[in-house]
PDB file of C-alpha atoms and ligand atoms in Angstrom:
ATOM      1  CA  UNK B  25      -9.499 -27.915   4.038  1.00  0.00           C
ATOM      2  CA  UNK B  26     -11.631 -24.507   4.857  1.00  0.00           C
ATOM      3  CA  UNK B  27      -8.741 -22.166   5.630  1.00  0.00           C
ATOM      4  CA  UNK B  28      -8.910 -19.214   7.675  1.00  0.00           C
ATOM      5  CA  UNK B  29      -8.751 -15.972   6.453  1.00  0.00           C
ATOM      6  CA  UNK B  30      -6.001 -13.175   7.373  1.00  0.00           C
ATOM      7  CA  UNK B  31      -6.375  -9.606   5.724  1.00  0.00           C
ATOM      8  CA  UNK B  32      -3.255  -7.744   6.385  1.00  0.00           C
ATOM      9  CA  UNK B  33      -3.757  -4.019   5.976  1.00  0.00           C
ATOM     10  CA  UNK B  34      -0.305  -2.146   5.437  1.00  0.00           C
ATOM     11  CA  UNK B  35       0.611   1.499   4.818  1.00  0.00           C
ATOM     12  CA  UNK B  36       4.239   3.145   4.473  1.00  0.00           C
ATOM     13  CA  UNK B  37       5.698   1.906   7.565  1.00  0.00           C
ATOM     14  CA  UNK B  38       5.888  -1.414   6.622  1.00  0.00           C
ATOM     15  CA  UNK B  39       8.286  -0.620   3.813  1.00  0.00           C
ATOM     16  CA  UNK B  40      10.367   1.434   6.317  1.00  0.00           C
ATOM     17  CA  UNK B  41      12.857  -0.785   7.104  1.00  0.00           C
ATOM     18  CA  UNK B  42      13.518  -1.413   3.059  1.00  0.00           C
ATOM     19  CA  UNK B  43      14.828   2.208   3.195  1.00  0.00           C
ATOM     20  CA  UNK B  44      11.627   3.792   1.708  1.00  0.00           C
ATOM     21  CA  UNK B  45      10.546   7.038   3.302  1.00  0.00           C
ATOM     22  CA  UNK B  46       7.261   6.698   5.186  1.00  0.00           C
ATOM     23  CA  UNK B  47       5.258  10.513   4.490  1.00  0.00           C
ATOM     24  CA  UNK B  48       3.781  11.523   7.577  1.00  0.00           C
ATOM     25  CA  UNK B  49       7.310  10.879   9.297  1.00  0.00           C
ATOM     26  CA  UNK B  50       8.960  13.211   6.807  1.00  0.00           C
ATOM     27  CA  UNK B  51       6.410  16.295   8.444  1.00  0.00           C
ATOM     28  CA  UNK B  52       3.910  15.591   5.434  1.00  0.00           C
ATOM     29  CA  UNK B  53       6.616  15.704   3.019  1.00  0.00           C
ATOM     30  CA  UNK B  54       7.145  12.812   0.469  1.00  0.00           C
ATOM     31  CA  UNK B  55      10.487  12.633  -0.513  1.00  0.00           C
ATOM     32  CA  UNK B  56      10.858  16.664   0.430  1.00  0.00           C
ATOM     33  CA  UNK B  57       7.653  17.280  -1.861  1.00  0.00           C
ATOM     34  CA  UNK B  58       4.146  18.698  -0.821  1.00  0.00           C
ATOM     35  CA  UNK B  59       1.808  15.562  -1.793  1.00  0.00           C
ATOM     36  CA  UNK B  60      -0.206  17.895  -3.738  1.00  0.00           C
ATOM     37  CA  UNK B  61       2.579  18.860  -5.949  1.00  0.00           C
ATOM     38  CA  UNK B  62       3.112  15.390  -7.307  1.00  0.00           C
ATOM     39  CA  UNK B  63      -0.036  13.204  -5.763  1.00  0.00           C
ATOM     40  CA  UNK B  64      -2.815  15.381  -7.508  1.00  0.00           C
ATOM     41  CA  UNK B  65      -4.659  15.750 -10.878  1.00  0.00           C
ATOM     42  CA  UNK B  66      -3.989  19.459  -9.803  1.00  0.00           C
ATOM     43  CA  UNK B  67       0.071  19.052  -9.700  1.00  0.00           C
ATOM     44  CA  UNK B  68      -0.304  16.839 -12.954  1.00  0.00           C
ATOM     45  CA  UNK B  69      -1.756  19.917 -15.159  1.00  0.00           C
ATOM     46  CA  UNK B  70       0.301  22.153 -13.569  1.00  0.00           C
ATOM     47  CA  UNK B  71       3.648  20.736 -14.249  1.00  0.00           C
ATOM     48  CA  UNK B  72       3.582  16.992 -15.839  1.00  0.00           C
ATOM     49  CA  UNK B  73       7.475  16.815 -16.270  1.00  0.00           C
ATOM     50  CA  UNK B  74       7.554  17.373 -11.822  1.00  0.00           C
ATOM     51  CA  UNK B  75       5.487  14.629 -11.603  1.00  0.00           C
ATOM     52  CA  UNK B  76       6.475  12.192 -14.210  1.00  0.00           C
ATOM     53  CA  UNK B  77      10.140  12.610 -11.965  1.00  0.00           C
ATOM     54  CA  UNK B  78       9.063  12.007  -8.962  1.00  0.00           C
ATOM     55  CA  UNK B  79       8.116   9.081  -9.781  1.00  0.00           C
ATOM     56  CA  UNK B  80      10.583   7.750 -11.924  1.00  0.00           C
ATOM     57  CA  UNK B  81      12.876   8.541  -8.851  1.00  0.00           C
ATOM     58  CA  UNK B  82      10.723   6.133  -6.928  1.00  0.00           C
ATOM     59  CA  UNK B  83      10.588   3.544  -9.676  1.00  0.00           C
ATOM     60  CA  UNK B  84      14.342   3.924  -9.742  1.00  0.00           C
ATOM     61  CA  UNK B  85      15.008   3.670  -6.073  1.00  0.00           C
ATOM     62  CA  UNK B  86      12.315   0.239  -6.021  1.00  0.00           C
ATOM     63  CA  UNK B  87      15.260  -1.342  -7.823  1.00  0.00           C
ATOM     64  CA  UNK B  88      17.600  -0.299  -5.113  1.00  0.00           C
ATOM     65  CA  UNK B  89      15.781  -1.940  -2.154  1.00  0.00           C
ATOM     66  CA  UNK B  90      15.232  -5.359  -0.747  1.00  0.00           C
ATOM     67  CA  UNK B  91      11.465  -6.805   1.162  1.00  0.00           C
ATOM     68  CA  UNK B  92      12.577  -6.878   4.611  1.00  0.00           C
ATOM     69  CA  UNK B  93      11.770  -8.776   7.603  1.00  0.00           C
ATOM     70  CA  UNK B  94       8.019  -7.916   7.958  1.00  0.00           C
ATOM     71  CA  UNK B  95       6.847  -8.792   4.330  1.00  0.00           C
ATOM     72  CA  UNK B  96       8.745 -12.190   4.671  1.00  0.00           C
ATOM     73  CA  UNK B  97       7.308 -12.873   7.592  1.00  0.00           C
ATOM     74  CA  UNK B  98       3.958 -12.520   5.690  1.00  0.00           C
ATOM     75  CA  UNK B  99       4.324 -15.236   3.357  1.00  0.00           C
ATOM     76  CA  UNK B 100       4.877 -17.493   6.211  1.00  0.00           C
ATOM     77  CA  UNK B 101       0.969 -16.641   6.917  1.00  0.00           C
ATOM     78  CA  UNK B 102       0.181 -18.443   3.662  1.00  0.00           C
ATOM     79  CA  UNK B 103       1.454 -22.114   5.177  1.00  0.00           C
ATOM     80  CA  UNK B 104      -1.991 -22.031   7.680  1.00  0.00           C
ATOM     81  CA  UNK B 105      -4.146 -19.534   5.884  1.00  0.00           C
ATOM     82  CA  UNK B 106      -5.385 -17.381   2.970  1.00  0.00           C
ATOM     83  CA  UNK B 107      -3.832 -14.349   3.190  1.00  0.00           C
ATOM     84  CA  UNK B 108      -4.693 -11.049   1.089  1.00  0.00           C
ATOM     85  CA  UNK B 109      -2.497  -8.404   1.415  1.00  0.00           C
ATOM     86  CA  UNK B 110      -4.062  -5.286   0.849  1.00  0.00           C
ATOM     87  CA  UNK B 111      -2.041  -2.085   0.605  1.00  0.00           C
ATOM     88  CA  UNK B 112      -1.958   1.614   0.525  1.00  0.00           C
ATOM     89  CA  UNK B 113       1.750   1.069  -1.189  1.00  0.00           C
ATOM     90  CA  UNK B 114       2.483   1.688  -4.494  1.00  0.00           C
ATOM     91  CA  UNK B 115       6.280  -0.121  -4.307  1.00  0.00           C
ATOM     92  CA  UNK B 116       6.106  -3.877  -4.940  1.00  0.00           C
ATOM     93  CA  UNK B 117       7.885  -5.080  -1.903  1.00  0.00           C
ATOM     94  CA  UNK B 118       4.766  -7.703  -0.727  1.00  0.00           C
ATOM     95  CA  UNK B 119       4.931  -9.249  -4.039  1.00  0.00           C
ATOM     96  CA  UNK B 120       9.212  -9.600  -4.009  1.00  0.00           C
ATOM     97  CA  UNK B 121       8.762 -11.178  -0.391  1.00  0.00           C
ATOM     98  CA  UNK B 122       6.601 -13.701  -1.425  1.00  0.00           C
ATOM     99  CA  UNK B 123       2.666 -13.223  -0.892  1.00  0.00           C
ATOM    100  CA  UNK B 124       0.434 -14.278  -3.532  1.00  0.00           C
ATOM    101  CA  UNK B 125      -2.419 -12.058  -3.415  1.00  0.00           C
ATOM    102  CA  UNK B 126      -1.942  -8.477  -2.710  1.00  0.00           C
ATOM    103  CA  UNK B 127      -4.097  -5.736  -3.725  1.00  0.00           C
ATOM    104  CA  UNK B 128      -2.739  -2.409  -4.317  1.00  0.00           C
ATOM    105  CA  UNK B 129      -5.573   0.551  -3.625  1.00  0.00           C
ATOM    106  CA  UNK B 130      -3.552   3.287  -4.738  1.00  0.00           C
ATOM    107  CA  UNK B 131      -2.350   2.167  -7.525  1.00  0.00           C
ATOM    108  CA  UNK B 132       1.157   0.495  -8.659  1.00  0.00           C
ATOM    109  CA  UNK B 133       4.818   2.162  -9.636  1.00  0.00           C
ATOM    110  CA  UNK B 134       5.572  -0.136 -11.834  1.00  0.00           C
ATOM    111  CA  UNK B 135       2.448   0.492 -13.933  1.00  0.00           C
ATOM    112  CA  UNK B 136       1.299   2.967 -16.361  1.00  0.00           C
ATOM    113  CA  UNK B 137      -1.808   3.526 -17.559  1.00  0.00           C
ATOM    114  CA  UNK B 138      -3.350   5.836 -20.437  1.00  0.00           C
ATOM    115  CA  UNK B 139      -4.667   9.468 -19.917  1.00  0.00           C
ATOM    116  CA  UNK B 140      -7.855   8.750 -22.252  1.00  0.00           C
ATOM    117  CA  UNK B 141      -8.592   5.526 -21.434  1.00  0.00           C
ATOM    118  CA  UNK B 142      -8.026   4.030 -17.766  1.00  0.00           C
ATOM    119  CA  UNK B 143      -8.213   0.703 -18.639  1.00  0.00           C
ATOM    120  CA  UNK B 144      -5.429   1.011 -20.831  1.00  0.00           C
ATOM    121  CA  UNK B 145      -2.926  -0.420 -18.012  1.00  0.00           C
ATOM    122  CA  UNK B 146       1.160  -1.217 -18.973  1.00  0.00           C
ATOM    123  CA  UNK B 147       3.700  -2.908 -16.924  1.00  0.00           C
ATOM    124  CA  UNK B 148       6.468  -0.153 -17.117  1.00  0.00           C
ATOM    125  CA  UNK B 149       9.987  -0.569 -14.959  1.00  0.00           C
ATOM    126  CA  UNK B 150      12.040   2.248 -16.595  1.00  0.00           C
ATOM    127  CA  UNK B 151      11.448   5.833 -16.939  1.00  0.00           C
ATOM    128  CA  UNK B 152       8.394   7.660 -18.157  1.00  0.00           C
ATOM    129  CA  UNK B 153       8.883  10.635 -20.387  1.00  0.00           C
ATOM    130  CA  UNK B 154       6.693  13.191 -22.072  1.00  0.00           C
ATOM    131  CA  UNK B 155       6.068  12.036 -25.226  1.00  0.00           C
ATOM    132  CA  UNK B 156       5.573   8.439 -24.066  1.00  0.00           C
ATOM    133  CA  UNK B 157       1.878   7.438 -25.340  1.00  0.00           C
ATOM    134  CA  UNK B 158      -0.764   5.050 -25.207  1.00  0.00           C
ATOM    135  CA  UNK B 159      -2.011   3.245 -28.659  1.00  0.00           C
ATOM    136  CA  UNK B 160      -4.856   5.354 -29.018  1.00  0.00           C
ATOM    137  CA  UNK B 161      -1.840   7.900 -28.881  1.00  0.00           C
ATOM    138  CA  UNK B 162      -2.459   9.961 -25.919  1.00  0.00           C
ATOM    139  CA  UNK B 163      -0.144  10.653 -22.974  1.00  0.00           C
ATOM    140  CA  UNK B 164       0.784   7.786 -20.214  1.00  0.00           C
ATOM    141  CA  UNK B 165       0.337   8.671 -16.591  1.00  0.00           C
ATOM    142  CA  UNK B 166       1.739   6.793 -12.995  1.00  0.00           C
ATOM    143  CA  UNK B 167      -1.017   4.681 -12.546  1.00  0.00           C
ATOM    144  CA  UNK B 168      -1.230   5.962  -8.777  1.00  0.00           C
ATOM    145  CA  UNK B 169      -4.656   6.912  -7.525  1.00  0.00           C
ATOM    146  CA  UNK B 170      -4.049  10.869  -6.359  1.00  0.00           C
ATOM    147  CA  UNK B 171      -5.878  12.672  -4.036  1.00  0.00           C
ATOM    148  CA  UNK B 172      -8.705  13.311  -4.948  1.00  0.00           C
ATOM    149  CA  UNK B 173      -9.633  10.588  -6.877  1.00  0.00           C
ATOM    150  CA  UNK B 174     -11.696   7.494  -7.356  1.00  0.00           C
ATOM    151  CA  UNK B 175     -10.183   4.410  -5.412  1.00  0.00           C
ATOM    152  CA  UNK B 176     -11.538   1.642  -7.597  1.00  0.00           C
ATOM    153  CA  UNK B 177      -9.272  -1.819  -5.956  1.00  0.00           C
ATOM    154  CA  UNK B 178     -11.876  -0.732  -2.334  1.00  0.00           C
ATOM    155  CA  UNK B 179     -14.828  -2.899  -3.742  1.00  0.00           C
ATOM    156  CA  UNK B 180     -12.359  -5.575  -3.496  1.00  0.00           C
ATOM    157  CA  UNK B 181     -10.725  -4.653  -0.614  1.00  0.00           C
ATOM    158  CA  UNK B 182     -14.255  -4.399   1.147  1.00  0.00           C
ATOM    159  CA  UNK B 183     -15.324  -7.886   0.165  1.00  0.00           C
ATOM    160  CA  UNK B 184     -12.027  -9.356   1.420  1.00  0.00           C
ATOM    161  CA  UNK B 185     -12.071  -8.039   4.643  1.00  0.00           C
ATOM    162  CA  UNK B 186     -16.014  -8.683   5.591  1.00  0.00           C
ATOM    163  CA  UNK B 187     -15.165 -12.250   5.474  1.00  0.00           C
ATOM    164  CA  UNK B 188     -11.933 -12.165   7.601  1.00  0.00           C
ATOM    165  CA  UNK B 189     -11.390 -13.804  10.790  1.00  0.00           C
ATOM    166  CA  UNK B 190      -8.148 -11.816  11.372  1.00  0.00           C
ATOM    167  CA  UNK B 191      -6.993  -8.687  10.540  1.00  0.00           C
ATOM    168  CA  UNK B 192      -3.518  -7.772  10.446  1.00  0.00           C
ATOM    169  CA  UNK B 193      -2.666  -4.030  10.314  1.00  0.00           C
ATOM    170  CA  UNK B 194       1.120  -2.435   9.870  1.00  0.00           C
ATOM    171  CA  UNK B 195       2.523   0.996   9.627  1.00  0.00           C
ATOM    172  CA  UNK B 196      -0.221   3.077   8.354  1.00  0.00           C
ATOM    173  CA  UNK B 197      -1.431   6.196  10.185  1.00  0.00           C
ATOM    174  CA  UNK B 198      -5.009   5.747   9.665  1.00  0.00           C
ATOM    175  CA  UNK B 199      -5.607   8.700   8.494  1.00  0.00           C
ATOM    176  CA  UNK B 200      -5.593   8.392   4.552  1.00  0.00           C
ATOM    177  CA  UNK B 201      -9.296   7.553   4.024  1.00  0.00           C
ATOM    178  CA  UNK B 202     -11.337   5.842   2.368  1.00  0.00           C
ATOM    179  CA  UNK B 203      -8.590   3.040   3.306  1.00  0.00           C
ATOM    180  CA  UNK B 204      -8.196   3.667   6.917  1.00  0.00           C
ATOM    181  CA  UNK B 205     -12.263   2.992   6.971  1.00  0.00           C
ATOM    182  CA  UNK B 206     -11.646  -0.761   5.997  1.00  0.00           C
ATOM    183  CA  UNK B 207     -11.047  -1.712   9.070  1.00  0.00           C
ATOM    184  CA  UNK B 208     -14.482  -0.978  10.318  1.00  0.00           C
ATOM    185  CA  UNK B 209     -15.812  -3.542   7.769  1.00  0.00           C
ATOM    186  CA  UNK B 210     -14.388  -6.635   9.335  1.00  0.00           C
ATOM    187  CA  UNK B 211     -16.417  -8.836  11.322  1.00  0.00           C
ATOM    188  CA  UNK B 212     -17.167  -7.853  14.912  1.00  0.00           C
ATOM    189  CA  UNK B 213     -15.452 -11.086  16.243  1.00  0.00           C
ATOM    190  CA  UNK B 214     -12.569 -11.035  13.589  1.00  0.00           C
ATOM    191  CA  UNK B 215      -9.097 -10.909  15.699  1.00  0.00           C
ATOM    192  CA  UNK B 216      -7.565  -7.234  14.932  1.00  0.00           C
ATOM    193  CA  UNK B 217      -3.809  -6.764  15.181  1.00  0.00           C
ATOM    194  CA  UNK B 218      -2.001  -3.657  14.880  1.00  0.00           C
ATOM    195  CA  UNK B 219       1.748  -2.945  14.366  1.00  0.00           C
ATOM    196  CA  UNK B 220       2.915   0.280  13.975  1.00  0.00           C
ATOM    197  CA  UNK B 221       5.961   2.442  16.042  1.00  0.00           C
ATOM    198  CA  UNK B 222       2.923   5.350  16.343  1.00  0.00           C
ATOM    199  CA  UNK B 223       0.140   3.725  16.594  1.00  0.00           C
ATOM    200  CA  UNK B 224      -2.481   5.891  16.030  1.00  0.00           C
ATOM    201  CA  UNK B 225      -6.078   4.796  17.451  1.00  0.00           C
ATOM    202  CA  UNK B 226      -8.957   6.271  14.366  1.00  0.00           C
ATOM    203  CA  UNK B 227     -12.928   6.046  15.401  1.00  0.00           C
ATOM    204  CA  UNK B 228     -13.208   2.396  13.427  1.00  0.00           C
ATOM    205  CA  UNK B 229     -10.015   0.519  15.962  1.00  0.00           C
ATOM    206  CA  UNK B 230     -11.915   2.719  19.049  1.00  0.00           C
ATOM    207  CA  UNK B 231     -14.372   0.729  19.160  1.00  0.00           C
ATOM    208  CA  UNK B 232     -13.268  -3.029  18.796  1.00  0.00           C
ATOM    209  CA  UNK B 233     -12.810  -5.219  22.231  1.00  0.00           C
ATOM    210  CA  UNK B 234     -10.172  -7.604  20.156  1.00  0.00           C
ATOM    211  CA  UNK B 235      -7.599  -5.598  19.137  1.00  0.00           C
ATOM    212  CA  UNK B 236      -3.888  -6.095  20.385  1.00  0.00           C
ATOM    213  CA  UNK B 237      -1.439  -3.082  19.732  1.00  0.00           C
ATOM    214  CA  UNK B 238       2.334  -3.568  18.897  1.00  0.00           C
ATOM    215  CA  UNK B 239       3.904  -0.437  19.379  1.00  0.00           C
ATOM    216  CA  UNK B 240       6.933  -1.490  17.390  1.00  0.00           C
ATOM    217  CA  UNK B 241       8.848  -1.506  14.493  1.00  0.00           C
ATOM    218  CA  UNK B 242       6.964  -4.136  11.661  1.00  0.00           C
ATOM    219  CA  UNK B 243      10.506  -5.714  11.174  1.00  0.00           C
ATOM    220  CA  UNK B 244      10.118  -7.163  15.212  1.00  0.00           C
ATOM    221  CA  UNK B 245       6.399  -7.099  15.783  1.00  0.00           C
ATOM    222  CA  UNK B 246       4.652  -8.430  12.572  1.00  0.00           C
ATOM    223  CA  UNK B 247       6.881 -12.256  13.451  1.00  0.00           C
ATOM    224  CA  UNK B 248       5.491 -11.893  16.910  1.00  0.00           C
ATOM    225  CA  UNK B 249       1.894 -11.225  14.761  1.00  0.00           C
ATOM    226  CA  UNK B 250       2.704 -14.623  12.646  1.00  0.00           C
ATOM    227  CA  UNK B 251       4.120 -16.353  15.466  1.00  0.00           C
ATOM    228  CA  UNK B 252       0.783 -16.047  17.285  1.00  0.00           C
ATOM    229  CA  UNK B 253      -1.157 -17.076  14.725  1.00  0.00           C
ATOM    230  CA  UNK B 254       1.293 -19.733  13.511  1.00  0.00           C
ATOM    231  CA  UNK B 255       0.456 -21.353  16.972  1.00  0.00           C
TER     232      UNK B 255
HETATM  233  P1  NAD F 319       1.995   7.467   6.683  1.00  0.00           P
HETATM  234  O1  NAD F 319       3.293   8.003   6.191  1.00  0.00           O
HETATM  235  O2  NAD F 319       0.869   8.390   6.909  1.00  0.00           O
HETATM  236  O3  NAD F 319       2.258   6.717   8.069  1.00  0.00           O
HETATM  237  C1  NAD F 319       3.356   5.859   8.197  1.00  0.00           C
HETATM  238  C2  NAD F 319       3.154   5.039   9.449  1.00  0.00           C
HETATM  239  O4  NAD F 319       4.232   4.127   9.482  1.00  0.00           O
HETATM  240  C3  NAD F 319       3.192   5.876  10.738  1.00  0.00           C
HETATM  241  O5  NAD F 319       2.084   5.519  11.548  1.00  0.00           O
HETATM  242  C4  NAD F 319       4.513   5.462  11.383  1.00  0.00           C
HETATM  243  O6  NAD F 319       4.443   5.432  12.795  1.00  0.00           O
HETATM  244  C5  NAD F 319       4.695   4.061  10.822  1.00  0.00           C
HETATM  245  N1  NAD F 319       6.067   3.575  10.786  1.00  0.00           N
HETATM  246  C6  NAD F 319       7.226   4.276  10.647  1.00  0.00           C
HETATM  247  N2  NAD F 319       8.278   3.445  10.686  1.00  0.00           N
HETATM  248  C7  NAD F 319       7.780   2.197  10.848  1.00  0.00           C
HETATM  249  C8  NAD F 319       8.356   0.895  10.959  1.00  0.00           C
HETATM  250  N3  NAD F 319       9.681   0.702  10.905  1.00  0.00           N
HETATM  251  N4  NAD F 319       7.541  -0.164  11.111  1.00  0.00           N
HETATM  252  C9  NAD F 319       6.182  -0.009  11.170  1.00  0.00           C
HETATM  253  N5  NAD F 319       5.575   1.197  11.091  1.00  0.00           N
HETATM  254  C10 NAD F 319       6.379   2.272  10.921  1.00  0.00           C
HETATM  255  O7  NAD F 319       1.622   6.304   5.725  1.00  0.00           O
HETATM  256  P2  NAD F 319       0.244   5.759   5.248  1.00  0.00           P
HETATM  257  O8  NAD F 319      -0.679   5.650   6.409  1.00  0.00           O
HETATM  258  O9  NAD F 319       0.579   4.551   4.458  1.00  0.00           O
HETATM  259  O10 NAD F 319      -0.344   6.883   4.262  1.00  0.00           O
HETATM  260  C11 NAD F 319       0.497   7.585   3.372  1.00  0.00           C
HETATM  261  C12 NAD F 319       0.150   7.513   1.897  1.00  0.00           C
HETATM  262  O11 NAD F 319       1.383   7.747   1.179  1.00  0.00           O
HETATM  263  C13 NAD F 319      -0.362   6.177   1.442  1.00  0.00           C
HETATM  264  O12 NAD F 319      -1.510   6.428   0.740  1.00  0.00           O
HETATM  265  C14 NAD F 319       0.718   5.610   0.494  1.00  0.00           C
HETATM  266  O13 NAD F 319       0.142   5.304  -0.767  1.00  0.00           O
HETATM  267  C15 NAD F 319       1.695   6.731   0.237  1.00  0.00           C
HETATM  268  N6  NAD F 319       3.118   6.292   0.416  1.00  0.00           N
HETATM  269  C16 NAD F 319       3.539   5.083  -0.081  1.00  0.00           C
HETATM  270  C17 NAD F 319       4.844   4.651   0.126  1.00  0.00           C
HETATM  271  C18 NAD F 319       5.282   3.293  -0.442  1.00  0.00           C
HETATM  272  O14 NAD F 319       4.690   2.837  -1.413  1.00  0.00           O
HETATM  273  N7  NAD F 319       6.267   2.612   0.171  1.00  0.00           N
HETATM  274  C19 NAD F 319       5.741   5.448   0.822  1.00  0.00           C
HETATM  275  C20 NAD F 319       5.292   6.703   1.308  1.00  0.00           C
HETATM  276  C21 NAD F 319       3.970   7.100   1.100  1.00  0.00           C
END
């Protein structure tokens, strides 16, 4: 059977509900931090131990929280079409509730990767300390993608989404780029849905004639999303 295709686009909101902080919401603050402090290569030479923290508080809280409604609901996609999840996340929330494909395009919590060598990746679900190396013996990093730098899941993300029929997007602001650009790479007749509390209209969504807004929480509106398309 040739399956339809959904591409569901999701940003911090759709974690929300889980009890993760979404960053524009916190007045540009993550987790009370500029982004540049601990979300640059700048912050990362300027004080490692800051950094390596901050996100060892996030990997610690990931074990704290539960998927919620929204990325349950997703999986339900998967009994009527393929489904790639693409997301701006870093926790691992779509994989816990059940999709099977999900690419991450800024990079994963619970990975680490080497400072010398990026393709030197490590699953890593504890802390991460100075002194913690790589085998060619150089210090591990988050393997985040900062600000600043080179997105390198968007190829994928790109070819995903120009052969979509539907496009599914939840809690982002549309305003980290290049990911809030994807959207403009979907086929002109591909269906476009859009759940976010604040939804906030960028120049790609302006100009497509199929796109239905659910100014909601992703908890209520991304069912309604599945329930439509379940039909
Ligand atoms: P953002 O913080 O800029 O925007 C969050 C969006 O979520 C807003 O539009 C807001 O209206 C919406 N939102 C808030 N509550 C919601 C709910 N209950 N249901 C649905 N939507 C809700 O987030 P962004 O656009 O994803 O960009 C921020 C960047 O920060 C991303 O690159 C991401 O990597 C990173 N980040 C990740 C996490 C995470 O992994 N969970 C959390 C915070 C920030």
């Amino acid at each position: 059977m040739n399956r339809e295709k959904v591409v569901v686009l999701t940003g911090a909101g759709v974690s929300a509900e889980s009890g993760i902080k979404t960053f524009r919401d916190a007045g540009g603050l993550w987790e009370g931090h500029d982004v540049m402090e601990v979300a640059s290569p700048e912050g990362w030479r300027k004080d490692k131990e800051l950094v390596l923290d901050f996100y060892n508080q996030r990997r610690r809280q990931l074990k704290e929280v539960e998927p919620n409604d929204a990325h349950f609901a997703l999986k339900d996609l998967e009994l009527k079409y393929k489904v790639v999840v693409v997301t701006q996340n870093i926790d691992n929330l779509h994989e816990r509730g059940g999709s099977s494909k999900v690419v991450h395009l800024h990079g994963e919590l619970n990975k680490v990767r080497s400072t010398v060598d990026p393709s030197l990746i490590y699953e890593w679900n504890d802390d991460l300390n100075l002194g913690d190396k790589c085998e060619k013996g150089s210090q591990l990093r988050p393997h985040i993608v900062w600000f600043g730098e080179a997105v390198p899941m968007m190829d994928r993300a790109l070819l995903e989404i120009a052969s979509a029929q539907h496009v599914i997007i939840i809690g982002t602001s549309m305003q980290v780029y290049p990911a809030a650009g994807l959207v403009g790479y979907a086929p002109r007749n591909a269906s476009i849905y859009y759940v976010d509390p604040r939804p906030s209209i960028n120049a790609e969504l302006s100009i497509r004639d199929n796109l239905e807004v659910f100014a909601e929480n992703a908890g209520t509106g991304v069912r309604k999303v599945v329930e439509i398309l379940l039909k």
